[in-house]
mmCIF file of C-alpha atoms in Angstrom:
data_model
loop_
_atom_site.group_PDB
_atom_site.id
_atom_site.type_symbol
_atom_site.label_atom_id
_atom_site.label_comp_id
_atom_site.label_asym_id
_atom_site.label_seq_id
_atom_site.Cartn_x
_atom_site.Cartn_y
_atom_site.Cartn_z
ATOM 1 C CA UNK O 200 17.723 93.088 -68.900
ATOM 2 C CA UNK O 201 17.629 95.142 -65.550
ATOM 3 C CA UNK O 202 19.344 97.836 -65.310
ATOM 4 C CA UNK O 203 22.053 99.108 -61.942
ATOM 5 C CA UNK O 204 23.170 102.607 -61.261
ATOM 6 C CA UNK O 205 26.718 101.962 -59.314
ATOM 7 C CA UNK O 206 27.046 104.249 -56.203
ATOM 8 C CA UNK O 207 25.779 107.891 -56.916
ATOM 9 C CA UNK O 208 27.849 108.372 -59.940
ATOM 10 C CA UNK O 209 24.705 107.891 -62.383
ATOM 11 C CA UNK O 210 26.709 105.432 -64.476
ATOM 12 C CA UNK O 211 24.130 103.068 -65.686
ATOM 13 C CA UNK O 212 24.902 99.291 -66.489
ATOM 14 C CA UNK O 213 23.053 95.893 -66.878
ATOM 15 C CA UNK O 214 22.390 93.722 -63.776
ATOM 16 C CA UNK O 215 24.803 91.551 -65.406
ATOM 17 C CA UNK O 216 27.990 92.513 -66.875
ATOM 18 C CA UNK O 217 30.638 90.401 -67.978
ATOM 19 C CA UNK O 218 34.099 90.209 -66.944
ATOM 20 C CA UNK O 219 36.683 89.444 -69.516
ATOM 21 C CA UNK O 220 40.140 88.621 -68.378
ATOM 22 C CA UNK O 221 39.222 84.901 -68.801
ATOM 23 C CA UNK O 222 39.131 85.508 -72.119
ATOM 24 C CA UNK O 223 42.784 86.430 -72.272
ATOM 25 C CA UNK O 224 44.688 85.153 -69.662
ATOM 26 C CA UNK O 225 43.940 84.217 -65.961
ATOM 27 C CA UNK O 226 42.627 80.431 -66.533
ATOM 28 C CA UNK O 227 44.395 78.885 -69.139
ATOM 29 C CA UNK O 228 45.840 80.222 -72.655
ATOM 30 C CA UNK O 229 43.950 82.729 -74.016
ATOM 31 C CA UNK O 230 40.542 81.674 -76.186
ATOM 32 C CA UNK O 231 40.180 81.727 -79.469
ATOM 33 C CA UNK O 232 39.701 85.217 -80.829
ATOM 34 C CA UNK O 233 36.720 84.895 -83.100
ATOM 35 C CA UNK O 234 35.199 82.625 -80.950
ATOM 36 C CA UNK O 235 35.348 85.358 -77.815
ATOM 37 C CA UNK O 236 34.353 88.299 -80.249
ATOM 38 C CA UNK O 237 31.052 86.455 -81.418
ATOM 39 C CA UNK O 238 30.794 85.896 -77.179
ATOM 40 C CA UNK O 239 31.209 89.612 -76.307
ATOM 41 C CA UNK O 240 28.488 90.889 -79.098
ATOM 42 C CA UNK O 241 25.827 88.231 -78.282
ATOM 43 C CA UNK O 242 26.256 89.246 -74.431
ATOM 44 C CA UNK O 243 25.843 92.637 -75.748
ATOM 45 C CA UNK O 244 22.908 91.167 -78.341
ATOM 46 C CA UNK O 245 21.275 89.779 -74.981
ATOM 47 C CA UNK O 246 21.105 92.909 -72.864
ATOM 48 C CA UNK O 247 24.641 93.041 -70.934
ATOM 49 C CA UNK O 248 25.978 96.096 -71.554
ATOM 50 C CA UNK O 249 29.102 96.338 -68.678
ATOM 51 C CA UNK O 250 31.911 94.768 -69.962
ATOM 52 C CA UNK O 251 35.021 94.727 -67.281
ATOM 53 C CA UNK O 252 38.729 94.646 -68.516
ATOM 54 C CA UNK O 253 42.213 95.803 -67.828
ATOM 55 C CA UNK O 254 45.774 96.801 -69.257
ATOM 56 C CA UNK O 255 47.064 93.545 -67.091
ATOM 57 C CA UNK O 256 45.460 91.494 -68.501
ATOM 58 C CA UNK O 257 46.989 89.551 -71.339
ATOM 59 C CA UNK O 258 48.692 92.218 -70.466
ATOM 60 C CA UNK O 259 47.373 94.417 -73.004
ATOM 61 C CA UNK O 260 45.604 91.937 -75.522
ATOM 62 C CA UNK O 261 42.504 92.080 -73.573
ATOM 63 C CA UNK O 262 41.732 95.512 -74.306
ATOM 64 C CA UNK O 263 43.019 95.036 -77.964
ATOM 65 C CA UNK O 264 40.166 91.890 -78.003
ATOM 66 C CA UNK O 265 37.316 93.715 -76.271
ATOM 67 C CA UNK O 266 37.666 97.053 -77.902
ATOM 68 C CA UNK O 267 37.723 95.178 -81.474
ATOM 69 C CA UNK O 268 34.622 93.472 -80.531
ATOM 70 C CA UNK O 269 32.542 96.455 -79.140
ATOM 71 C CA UNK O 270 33.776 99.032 -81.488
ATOM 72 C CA UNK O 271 30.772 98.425 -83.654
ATOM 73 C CA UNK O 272 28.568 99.002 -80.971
ATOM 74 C CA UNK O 273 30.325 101.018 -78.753
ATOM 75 C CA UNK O 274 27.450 103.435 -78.265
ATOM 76 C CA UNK O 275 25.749 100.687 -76.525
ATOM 77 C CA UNK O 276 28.179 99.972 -73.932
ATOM 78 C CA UNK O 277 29.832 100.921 -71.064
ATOM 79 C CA UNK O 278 33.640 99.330 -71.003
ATOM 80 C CA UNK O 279 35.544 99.733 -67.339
ATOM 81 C CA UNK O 280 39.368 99.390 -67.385
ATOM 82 C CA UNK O 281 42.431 99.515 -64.789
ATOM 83 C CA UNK O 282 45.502 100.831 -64.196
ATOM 84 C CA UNK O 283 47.830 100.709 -61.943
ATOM 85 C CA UNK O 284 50.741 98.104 -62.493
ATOM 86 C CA UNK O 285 53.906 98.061 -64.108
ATOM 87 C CA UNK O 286 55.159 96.005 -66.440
ATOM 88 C CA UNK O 287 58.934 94.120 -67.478
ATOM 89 C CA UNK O 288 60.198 94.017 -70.754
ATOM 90 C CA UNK O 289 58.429 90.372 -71.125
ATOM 91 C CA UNK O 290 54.979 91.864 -70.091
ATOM 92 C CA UNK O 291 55.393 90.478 -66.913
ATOM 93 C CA UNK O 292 54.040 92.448 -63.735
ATOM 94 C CA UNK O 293 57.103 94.106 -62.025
ATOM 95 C CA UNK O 294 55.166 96.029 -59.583
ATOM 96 C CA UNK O 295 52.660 99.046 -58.508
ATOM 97 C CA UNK O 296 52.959 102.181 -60.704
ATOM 98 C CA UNK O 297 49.622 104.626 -60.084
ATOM 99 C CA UNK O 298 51.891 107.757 -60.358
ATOM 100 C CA UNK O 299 50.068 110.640 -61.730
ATOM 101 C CA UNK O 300 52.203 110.353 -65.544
ATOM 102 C CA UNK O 301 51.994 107.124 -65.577
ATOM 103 C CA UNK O 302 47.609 106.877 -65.356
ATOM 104 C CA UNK O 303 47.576 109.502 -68.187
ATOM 105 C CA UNK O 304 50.113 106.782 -70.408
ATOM 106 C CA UNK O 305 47.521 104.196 -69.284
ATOM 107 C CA UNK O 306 44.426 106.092 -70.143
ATOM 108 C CA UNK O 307 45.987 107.129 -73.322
ATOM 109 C CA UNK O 308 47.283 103.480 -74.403
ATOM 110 C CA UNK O 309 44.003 101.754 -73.442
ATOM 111 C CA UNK O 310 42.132 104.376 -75.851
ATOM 112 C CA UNK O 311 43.930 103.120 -78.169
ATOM 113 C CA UNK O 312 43.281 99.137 -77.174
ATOM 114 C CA UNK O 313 39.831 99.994 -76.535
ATOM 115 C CA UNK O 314 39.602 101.441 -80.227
ATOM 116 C CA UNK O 315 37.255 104.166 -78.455
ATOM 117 C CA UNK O 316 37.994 108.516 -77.544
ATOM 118 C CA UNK O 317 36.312 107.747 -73.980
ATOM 119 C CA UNK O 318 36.906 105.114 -70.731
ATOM 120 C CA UNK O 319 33.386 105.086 -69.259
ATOM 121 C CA UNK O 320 34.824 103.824 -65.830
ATOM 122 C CA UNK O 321 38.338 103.925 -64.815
ATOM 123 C CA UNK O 322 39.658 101.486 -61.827
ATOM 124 C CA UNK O 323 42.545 101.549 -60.017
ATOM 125 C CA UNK O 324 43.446 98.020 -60.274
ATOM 126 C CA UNK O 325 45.207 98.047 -56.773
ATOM 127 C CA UNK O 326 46.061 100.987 -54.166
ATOM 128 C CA UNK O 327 49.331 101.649 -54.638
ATOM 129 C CA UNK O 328 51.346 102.219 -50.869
ATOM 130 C CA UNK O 329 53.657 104.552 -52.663
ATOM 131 C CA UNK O 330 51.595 107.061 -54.374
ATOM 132 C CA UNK O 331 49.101 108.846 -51.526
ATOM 133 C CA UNK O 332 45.039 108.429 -52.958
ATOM 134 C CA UNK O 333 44.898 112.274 -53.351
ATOM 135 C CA UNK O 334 47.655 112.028 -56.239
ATOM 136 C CA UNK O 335 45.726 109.452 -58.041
ATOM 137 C CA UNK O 336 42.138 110.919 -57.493
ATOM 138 C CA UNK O 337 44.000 114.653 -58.930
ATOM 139 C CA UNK O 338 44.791 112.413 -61.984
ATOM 140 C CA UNK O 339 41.810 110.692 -62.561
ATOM 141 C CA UNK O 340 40.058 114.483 -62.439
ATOM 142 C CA UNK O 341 42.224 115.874 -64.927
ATOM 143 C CA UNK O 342 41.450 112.897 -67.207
ATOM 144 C CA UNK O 343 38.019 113.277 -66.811
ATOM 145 C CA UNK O 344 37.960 117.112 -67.186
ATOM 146 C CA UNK O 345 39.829 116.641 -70.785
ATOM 147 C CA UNK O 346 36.694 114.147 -71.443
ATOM 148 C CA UNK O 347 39.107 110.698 -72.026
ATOM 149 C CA UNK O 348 37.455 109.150 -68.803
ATOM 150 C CA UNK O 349 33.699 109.371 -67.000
ATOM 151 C CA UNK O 350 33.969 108.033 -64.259
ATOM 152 C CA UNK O 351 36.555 106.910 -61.828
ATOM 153 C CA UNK O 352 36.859 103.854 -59.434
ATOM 154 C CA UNK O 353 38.548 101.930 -56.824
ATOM 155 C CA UNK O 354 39.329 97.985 -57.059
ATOM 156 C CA UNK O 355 39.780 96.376 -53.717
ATOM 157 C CA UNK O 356 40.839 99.520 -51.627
ATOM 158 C CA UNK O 357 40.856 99.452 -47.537
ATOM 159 C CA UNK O 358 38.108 101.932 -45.850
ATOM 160 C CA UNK O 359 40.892 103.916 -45.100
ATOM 161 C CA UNK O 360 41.409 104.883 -48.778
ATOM 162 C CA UNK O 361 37.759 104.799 -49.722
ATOM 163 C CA UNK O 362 37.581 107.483 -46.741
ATOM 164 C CA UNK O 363 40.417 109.553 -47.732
ATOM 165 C CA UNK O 364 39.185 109.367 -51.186
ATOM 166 C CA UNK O 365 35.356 110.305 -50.749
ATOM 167 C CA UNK O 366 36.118 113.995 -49.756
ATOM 168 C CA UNK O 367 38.439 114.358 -53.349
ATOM 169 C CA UNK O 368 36.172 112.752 -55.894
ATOM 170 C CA UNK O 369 32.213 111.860 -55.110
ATOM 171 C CA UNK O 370 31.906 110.102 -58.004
ATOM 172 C CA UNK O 371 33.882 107.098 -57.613
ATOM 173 C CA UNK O 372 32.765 103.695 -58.040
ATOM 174 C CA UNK O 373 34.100 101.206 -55.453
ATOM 175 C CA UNK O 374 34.953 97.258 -56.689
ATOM 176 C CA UNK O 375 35.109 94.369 -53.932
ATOM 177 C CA UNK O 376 35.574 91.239 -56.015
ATOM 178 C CA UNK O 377 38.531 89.710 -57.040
ATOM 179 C CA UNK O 378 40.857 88.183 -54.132
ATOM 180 C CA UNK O 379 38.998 89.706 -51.504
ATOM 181 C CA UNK O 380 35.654 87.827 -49.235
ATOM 182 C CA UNK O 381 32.344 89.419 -50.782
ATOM 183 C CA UNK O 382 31.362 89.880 -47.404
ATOM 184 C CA UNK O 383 33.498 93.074 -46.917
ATOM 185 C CA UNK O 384 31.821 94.521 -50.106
ATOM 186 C CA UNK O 385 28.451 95.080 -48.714
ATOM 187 C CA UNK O 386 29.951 96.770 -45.250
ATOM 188 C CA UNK O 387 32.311 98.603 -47.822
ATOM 189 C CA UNK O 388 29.499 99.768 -50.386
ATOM 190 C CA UNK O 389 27.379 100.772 -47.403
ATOM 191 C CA UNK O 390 30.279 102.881 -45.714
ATOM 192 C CA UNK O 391 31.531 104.259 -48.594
ATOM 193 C CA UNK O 392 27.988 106.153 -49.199
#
């Protein structure tokens, strides 16, 4: 399998990684457990060794899936996650929440999920209006300084914050998929740099 460094962080993944929110929610009930475990280690038995996933989604039961099926070869692996939403009593998504306190809950809940001591890449699942870049970035530094997250990035931000964000923290990945054309990702990438 090829290998991909993303931006000028060093983090090295396959040319294919595999995106697991399927798995749990997003299209349909979620799969069959043992059935998406055995998928997750023979992507991992192939070569892919990026897996994507987030606190939303499930919510939560995701990254209890995913970190169950890569803990025995979590040395092999590089697992991204999100934050950055917050969440009713029912689970449901209530809302934006990227406030300093609440990343550090994230990051330490999703340890937990992920059944591993480190987050190799950290997303901000979407900007949040209310909390400026600079507070989040601060956050995402401390975390990283105490050695619970490598590497930090940005899902779906506007130039403005990819700007604003490039002179606080130069190694941050940036993420264009999702809702958003793929055409802006190239132009973003290639700013961003």
């Amino acid at each position: 399998m090829q290998k991909r460094k993303l931006g000028k962080s060093g983090l090295e993944v396959s040319a294919i990684g595999l995106g697991c929110m399927g798995m749990s929610s997003g299209y349909g009930p979620p799969k069959d457990k043992d059935e998406m475990i055995s998928l997750l280690r023979a992507a991992v038995e192939r070569g892919v060794t990026f897996f994507d996933t987030a606190e939303a989604y499930g919510p939560f039961t995701n990254e209890e899936l995913v970190g169950e099926a890569l803990a025995p070869m979590r040395e092999r692996v590089v697992i991204a996650t999100k934050f950055g939403f917050k969440f009713g009593p029912k689970g449901e998504q209530i809302g934006l929440d990227s406030r300093p306190e609440h990343i550090k809950e994230v990051a330490e809940a999703s340890l937990k999920r992920l059944r591993t001591d480190v987050i190799d890449l950290f997303y901000q699942h979407r900007v949040d209006p209310g909390v400026p870049i600079e507070d989040v970035a601060g956050a995402v530094k401390e975390l990283i300084r105490e050695g619970k997250v490598k590497h930090f990035g940005l899902s779906e931000p506007g130039m403005q914050t990819i700007q604003s964000n490039r002179s606080l923290q130069s190694r941050t990945n940036i993420h264009c998929g999702g809702e958003n054309p793929k055409r802006k990702c190239y132009r973003r990438s290639k700013n961003s740099e």
